[in-house]
Amino acid sequence: MKLGALEVWPPVVLAPMAGITNAPFRTLCREQGGGLFVCEMITTRALVERNAKTLKMIRFAPQEKPRSIQLYGVDPVTVGRAVRMIADEDLADHVDLNFGCPVPKVTRRGGGSALPYKRNLLRAILREAVRNAGTLPVTMKMRKGIDDDHLTYLDAGRIAVEEGVSAIALHGRTAIQHYGGTADWSAIARLKEAVPEIPVLGNGDIWSASDAMRMIAETGCDGVVVGRGCLGRPWLFADLAAACEGRDDRARPTLGEVAATMDRHATLLAEAFGNEQHAVADFRKHVGWYLKGFVVGADLRRNLATSSTLAGLREGLAELDAAQPWPDGADTPRGKTNPRDRVHLPTGWLDDPYEMAVPCADAETDTSGG
Ligand SMILES: Cc1cc2nc3c(=O)[nH]c(=O)nc-3n(C[C@H](O)[C@H](O)[C@H](O)COP(=O)(O)O)c2cc1C
């Protein structure tokens, strides 16, 4: 798969996930197989203002190549400045733009998955991004639309091609679906037909390598983006690489091997954060995902998920039954699975899809991805 001048093989992308796809997690996934491994979403305004926390979030480990940054922005000028900063200062090798976030505090201000409804604003953002990117490929990630009555993905796809975007990732859900129901892969097939000029990456509900192969076969997409399926399972990238090369071997780590990965993950977080307590607290959300499907007593699970030091975590990990084999049926949904009953939008947002509205300045404050 080619994203501009960037050759990506296997055609597999670790989905940007706020609070998850930091350098430690990307490193664990990348060690398993090739592809693209996208950082957590970064707001363009915070980046151009050189916010200290944001600059820390775009640090890559030395072996991370190519480096992918996902930007979230609503103002064409600020997005352009952020992309130019990335290109001029060699901060990444690829820029992805987030138009899929369904979080109410984002859509309420016209950002994320609400934005493609305003076709001209979307066009202006993509134009500024591509114009300022130099040789860096710019890709976009989006949902099908706001809801079934306000689908935007086909228009957005054509606009992206016209503005020189290098590839499009489509999550086959609308904003109102949030993470509920099942992703509509037929929309990925329709987008592929609508934008034959550039690669289309399919996203949504890939829980195993065979799901990825099925998505490619059913939709004709050029590559896949995998999010929740790799939570607690970085070795899914080994399976994806094997499947893309036509091999049947699949990673089936024992509980002891999983425990070693958990230890390494928490250790890498501690190094990256420079703060053991913060790292161990952040690691808590991963514990249940790593242990999913294994037989582990409730007390031990609780101890692992509440440890406050690396030593405490390691004590718990040492109590796990290291020989326990990989559980059958562990390829099941994990992470967020809830739908929403409405999408919060700015007043009058749906009145005119061609109005050139730039959402209010606070649309970028305190955002988290999705
Ligand atoms: C915890 C979490 C954080 C997410 N953060 C982002 C984000 O920052 N940017 C983005 O484009 N999508 C984000 N997403 C959406 C995923 O990238 C992906 O599109 C979605 O989970 C569907 O893919 P999946 O079924 O493989 O999980 C997030 C999803 C989750 C579960």
JSON list of C-alpha atoms and ligand atoms in Angstrom, two decimals, residues 14-21 39-42 70 96-102 141-143 170-173 178-179 183 203-207 225-231 289 334-336 368-370, ligand 1:
[
{"chain": "A", "resi": 14, "resn": "LEU", "atom": "CA", "xyz": [-2.83, 0.64, 14.48]},
{"chain": "A", "resi": 15, "resn": "ALA", "atom": "CA", "xyz": [-5.81, 2.96, 14.93]},
{"chain": "A", "resi": 16, "resn": "PRO", "atom": "CA", "xyz": [-5.13, 6.14, 16.85]},
{"chain": "A", "resi": 17, "resn": "MET", "atom": "CA", "xyz": [-6.64, 5.68, 20.31]},
{"chain": "A", "resi": 18, "resn": "ALA", "atom": "CA", "xyz": [-6.49, 8.48, 22.86]},
{"chain": "A", "resi": 19, "resn": "GLY", "atom": "CA", "xyz": [-4.99, 7.32, 26.12]},
{"chain": "A", "resi": 20, "resn": "ILE", "atom": "CA", "xyz": [-3.75, 4.08, 24.53]},
{"chain": "A", "resi": 21, "resn": "THR", "atom": "CA", "xyz": [-1.53, 4.48, 21.47]},
{"chain": "A", "resi": 39, "resn": "CYS", "atom": "CA", "xyz": [-0.06, 8.22, 17.88]},
{"chain": "A", "resi": 40, "resn": "GLU", "atom": "CA", "xyz": [-2.85, 9.50, 20.10]},
{"chain": "A", "resi": 41, "resn": "MET", "atom": "CA", "xyz": [-4.87, 12.39, 18.70]},
{"chain": "A", "resi": 42, "resn": "ILE", "atom": "CA", "xyz": [-3.15, 15.76, 19.02]},
{"chain": "A", "resi": 70, "resn": "GLN", "atom": "CA", "xyz": [-2.99, 12.21, 14.10]},
{"chain": "A", "resi": 96, "resn": "ASP", "atom": "CA", "xyz": [-3.60, 11.77, 9.69]},
{"chain": "A", "resi": 97, "resn": "LEU", "atom": "CA", "xyz": [-6.59, 14.08, 10.27]},
{"chain": "A", "resi": 98, "resn": "ASN", "atom": "CA", "xyz": [-9.35, 13.06, 12.65]},
{"chain": "A", "resi": 99, "resn": "PHE", "atom": "CA", "xyz": [-12.91, 13.55, 11.40]},
{"chain": "A", "resi": 100, "resn": "GLY", "atom": "CA", "xyz": [-14.37, 10.62, 13.31]},
{"chain": "A", "resi": 101, "resn": "CYS", "atom": "CA", "xyz": [-14.47, 11.60, 16.96]},
{"chain": "A", "resi": 102, "resn": "PRO", "atom": "CA", "xyz": [-18.06, 11.17, 18.28]},
{"chain": "A", "resi": 141, "resn": "LYS", "atom": "CA", "xyz": [-10.02, 9.17, 9.12]},
{"chain": "A", "resi": 142, "resn": "MET", "atom": "CA", "xyz": [-13.77, 9.52, 9.28]},
{"chain": "A", "resi": 143, "resn": "ARG", "atom": "CA", "xyz": [-17.08, 7.87, 10.06]},
{"chain": "A", "resi": 170, "resn": "LEU", "atom": "CA", "xyz": [-13.44, 4.79, 7.06]},
{"chain": "A", "resi": 171, "resn": "HIS", "atom": "CA", "xyz": [-14.88, 3.55, 10.35]},
{"chain": "A", "resi": 172, "resn": "GLY", "atom": "CA", "xyz": [-18.13, 1.92, 9.22]},
{"chain": "A", "resi": 173, "resn": "ARG", "atom": "CA", "xyz": [-20.31, 3.56, 11.85]},
{"chain": "A", "resi": 178, "resn": "HIS", "atom": "CA", "xyz": [-20.67, 5.57, 18.76]},
{"chain": "A", "resi": 179, "resn": "TYR", "atom": "CA", "xyz": [-19.28, 2.03, 19.28]},
{"chain": "A", "resi": 183, "resn": "ALA", "atom": "CA", "xyz": [-19.61, -1.72, 11.70]},
{"chain": "A", "resi": 203, "resn": "ASN", "atom": "CA", "xyz": [-11.99, 0.18, 9.99]},
{"chain": "A", "resi": 204, "resn": "GLY", "atom": "CA", "xyz": [-14.41, -1.29, 12.48]},
{"chain": "A", "resi": 205, "resn": "ASP", "atom": "CA", "xyz": [-14.76, -4.60, 14.30]},
{"chain": "A", "resi": 206, "resn": "ILE", "atom": "CA", "xyz": [-11.58, -6.37, 13.29]},
{"chain": "A", "resi": 207, "resn": "TRP", "atom": "CA", "xyz": [-11.00, -8.72, 16.23]},
{"chain": "A", "resi": 225, "resn": "VAL", "atom": "CA", "xyz": [-7.13, -0.06, 10.61]},
{"chain": "A", "resi": 226, "resn": "VAL", "atom": "CA", "xyz": [-7.33, -1.98, 13.86]},
{"chain": "A", "resi": 227, "resn": "GLY", "atom": "CA", "xyz": [-8.34, -0.38, 17.15]},
{"chain": "A", "resi": 228, "resn": "ARG", "atom": "CA", "xyz": [-10.00, -2.22, 20.01]},
{"chain": "A", "resi": 229, "resn": "GLY", "atom": "CA", "xyz": [-8.97, -5.65, 18.68]},
{"chain": "A", "resi": 230, "resn": "CYS", "atom": "CA", "xyz": [-5.38, -5.07, 19.80]},
{"chain": "A", "resi": 231, "resn": "LEU", "atom": "CA", "xyz": [-6.23, -3.83, 23.30]},
{"chain": "A", "resi": 289, "resn": "TRP", "atom": "CA", "xyz": [-7.90, -6.59, 28.35]},
{"chain": "A", "resi": 334, "resn": "ARG", "atom": "CA", "xyz": [-13.23, -5.50, 24.02]},
{"chain": "A", "resi": 335, "resn": "GLY", "atom": "CA", "xyz": [-13.11, -1.82, 24.92]},
{"chain": "A", "resi": 336, "resn": "LYS", "atom": "CA", "xyz": [-16.02, 0.53, 24.23]},
{"chain": "A", "resi": 368, "resn": "SER", "atom": "CA", "xyz": [-10.05, 13.23, 23.69]},
{"chain": "A", "resi": 369, "resn": "GLY", "atom": "CA", "xyz": [-10.27, 10.96, 20.67]},
{"chain": "A", "resi": 370, "resn": "GLY", "atom": "CA", "xyz": [-12.80, 8.49, 19.40]},
{"chain": "B", "resi": 1, "resn": "LIG", "atom": "C1", "xyz": [-10.24, 4.33, 23.73]},
{"chain": "B", "resi": 1, "resn": "LIG", "atom": "C2", "xyz": [-10.39, 4.79, 22.31]},
{"chain": "B", "resi": 1, "resn": "LIG", "atom": "C3", "xyz": [-9.81, 5.97, 21.91]},
{"chain": "B", "resi": 1, "resn": "LIG", "atom": "C4", "xyz": [-9.94, 6.40, 20.58]},
{"chain": "B", "resi": 1, "resn": "LIG", "atom": "N1", "xyz": [-9.29, 7.54, 20.19]},
{"chain": "B", "resi": 1, "resn": "LIG", "atom": "C5", "xyz": [-9.33, 7.90, 18.87]},
{"chain": "B", "resi": 1, "resn": "LIG", "atom": "C6", "xyz": [-8.57, 9.00, 18.38]},
{"chain": "B", "resi": 1, "resn": "LIG", "atom": "O1", "xyz": [-7.86, 9.68, 19.14]},
{"chain": "B", "resi": 1, "resn": "LIG", "atom": "N2", "xyz": [-8.64, 9.30, 17.07]},
{"chain": "B", "resi": 1, "resn": "LIG", "atom": "C7", "xyz": [-9.42, 8.57, 16.19]},
{"chain": "B", "resi": 1, "resn": "LIG", "atom": "O2", "xyz": [-9.46, 8.87, 14.99]},
{"chain": "B", "resi": 1, "resn": "LIG", "atom": "N3", "xyz": [-10.14, 7.52, 16.62]},
{"chain": "B", "resi": 1, "resn": "LIG", "atom": "C8", "xyz": [-10.08, 7.17, 17.92]},
{"chain": "B", "resi": 1, "resn": "LIG", "atom": "N4", "xyz": [-10.76, 6.06, 18.34]},
{"chain": "B", "resi": 1, "resn": "LIG", "atom": "C9", "xyz": [-11.50, 5.26, 17.33]},
{"chain": "B", "resi": 1, "resn": "LIG", "atom": "C10", "xyz": [-10.62, 4.16, 16.77]},
{"chain": "B", "resi": 1, "resn": "LIG", "atom": "O3", "xyz": [-9.50, 4.70, 16.10]},
{"chain": "B", "resi": 1, "resn": "LIG", "atom": "C11", "xyz": [-11.40, 3.26, 15.79]},
{"chain": "B", "resi": 1, "resn": "LIG", "atom": "O4", "xyz": [-11.84, 4.06, 14.72]},
{"chain": "B", "resi": 1, "resn": "LIG", "atom": "C12", "xyz": [-12.61, 2.62, 16.44]},
{"chain": "B", "resi": 1, "resn": "LIG", "atom": "O5", "xyz": [-12.28, 2.06, 17.69]},
{"chain": "B", "resi": 1, "resn": "LIG", "atom": "C13", "xyz": [-13.21, 1.53, 15.53]},
{"chain": "B", "resi": 1, "resn": "LIG", "atom": "O6", "xyz": [-12.24, 0.56, 15.23]},
{"chain": "B", "resi": 1, "resn": "LIG", "atom": "P1", "xyz": [-12.19, -0.86, 16.01]},
{"chain": "B", "resi": 1, "resn": "LIG", "atom": "O7", "xyz": [-13.53, -1.51, 15.83]},
{"chain": "B", "resi": 1, "resn": "LIG", "atom": "O8", "xyz": [-11.07, -1.59, 15.36]},
{"chain": "B", "resi": 1, "resn": "LIG", "atom": "O9", "xyz": [-11.95, -0.53, 17.45]},
{"chain": "B", "resi": 1, "resn": "LIG", "atom": "C14", "xyz": [-10.67, 5.63, 19.66]},
{"chain": "B", "resi": 1, "resn": "LIG", "atom": "C15", "xyz": [-11.26, 4.43, 20.08]},
{"chain": "B", "resi": 1, "resn": "LIG", "atom": "C16", "xyz": [-11.12, 4.00, 21.38]},
{"chain": "B", "resi": 1, "resn": "LIG", "atom": "C17", "xyz": [-11.74, 2.69, 21.77]}
]
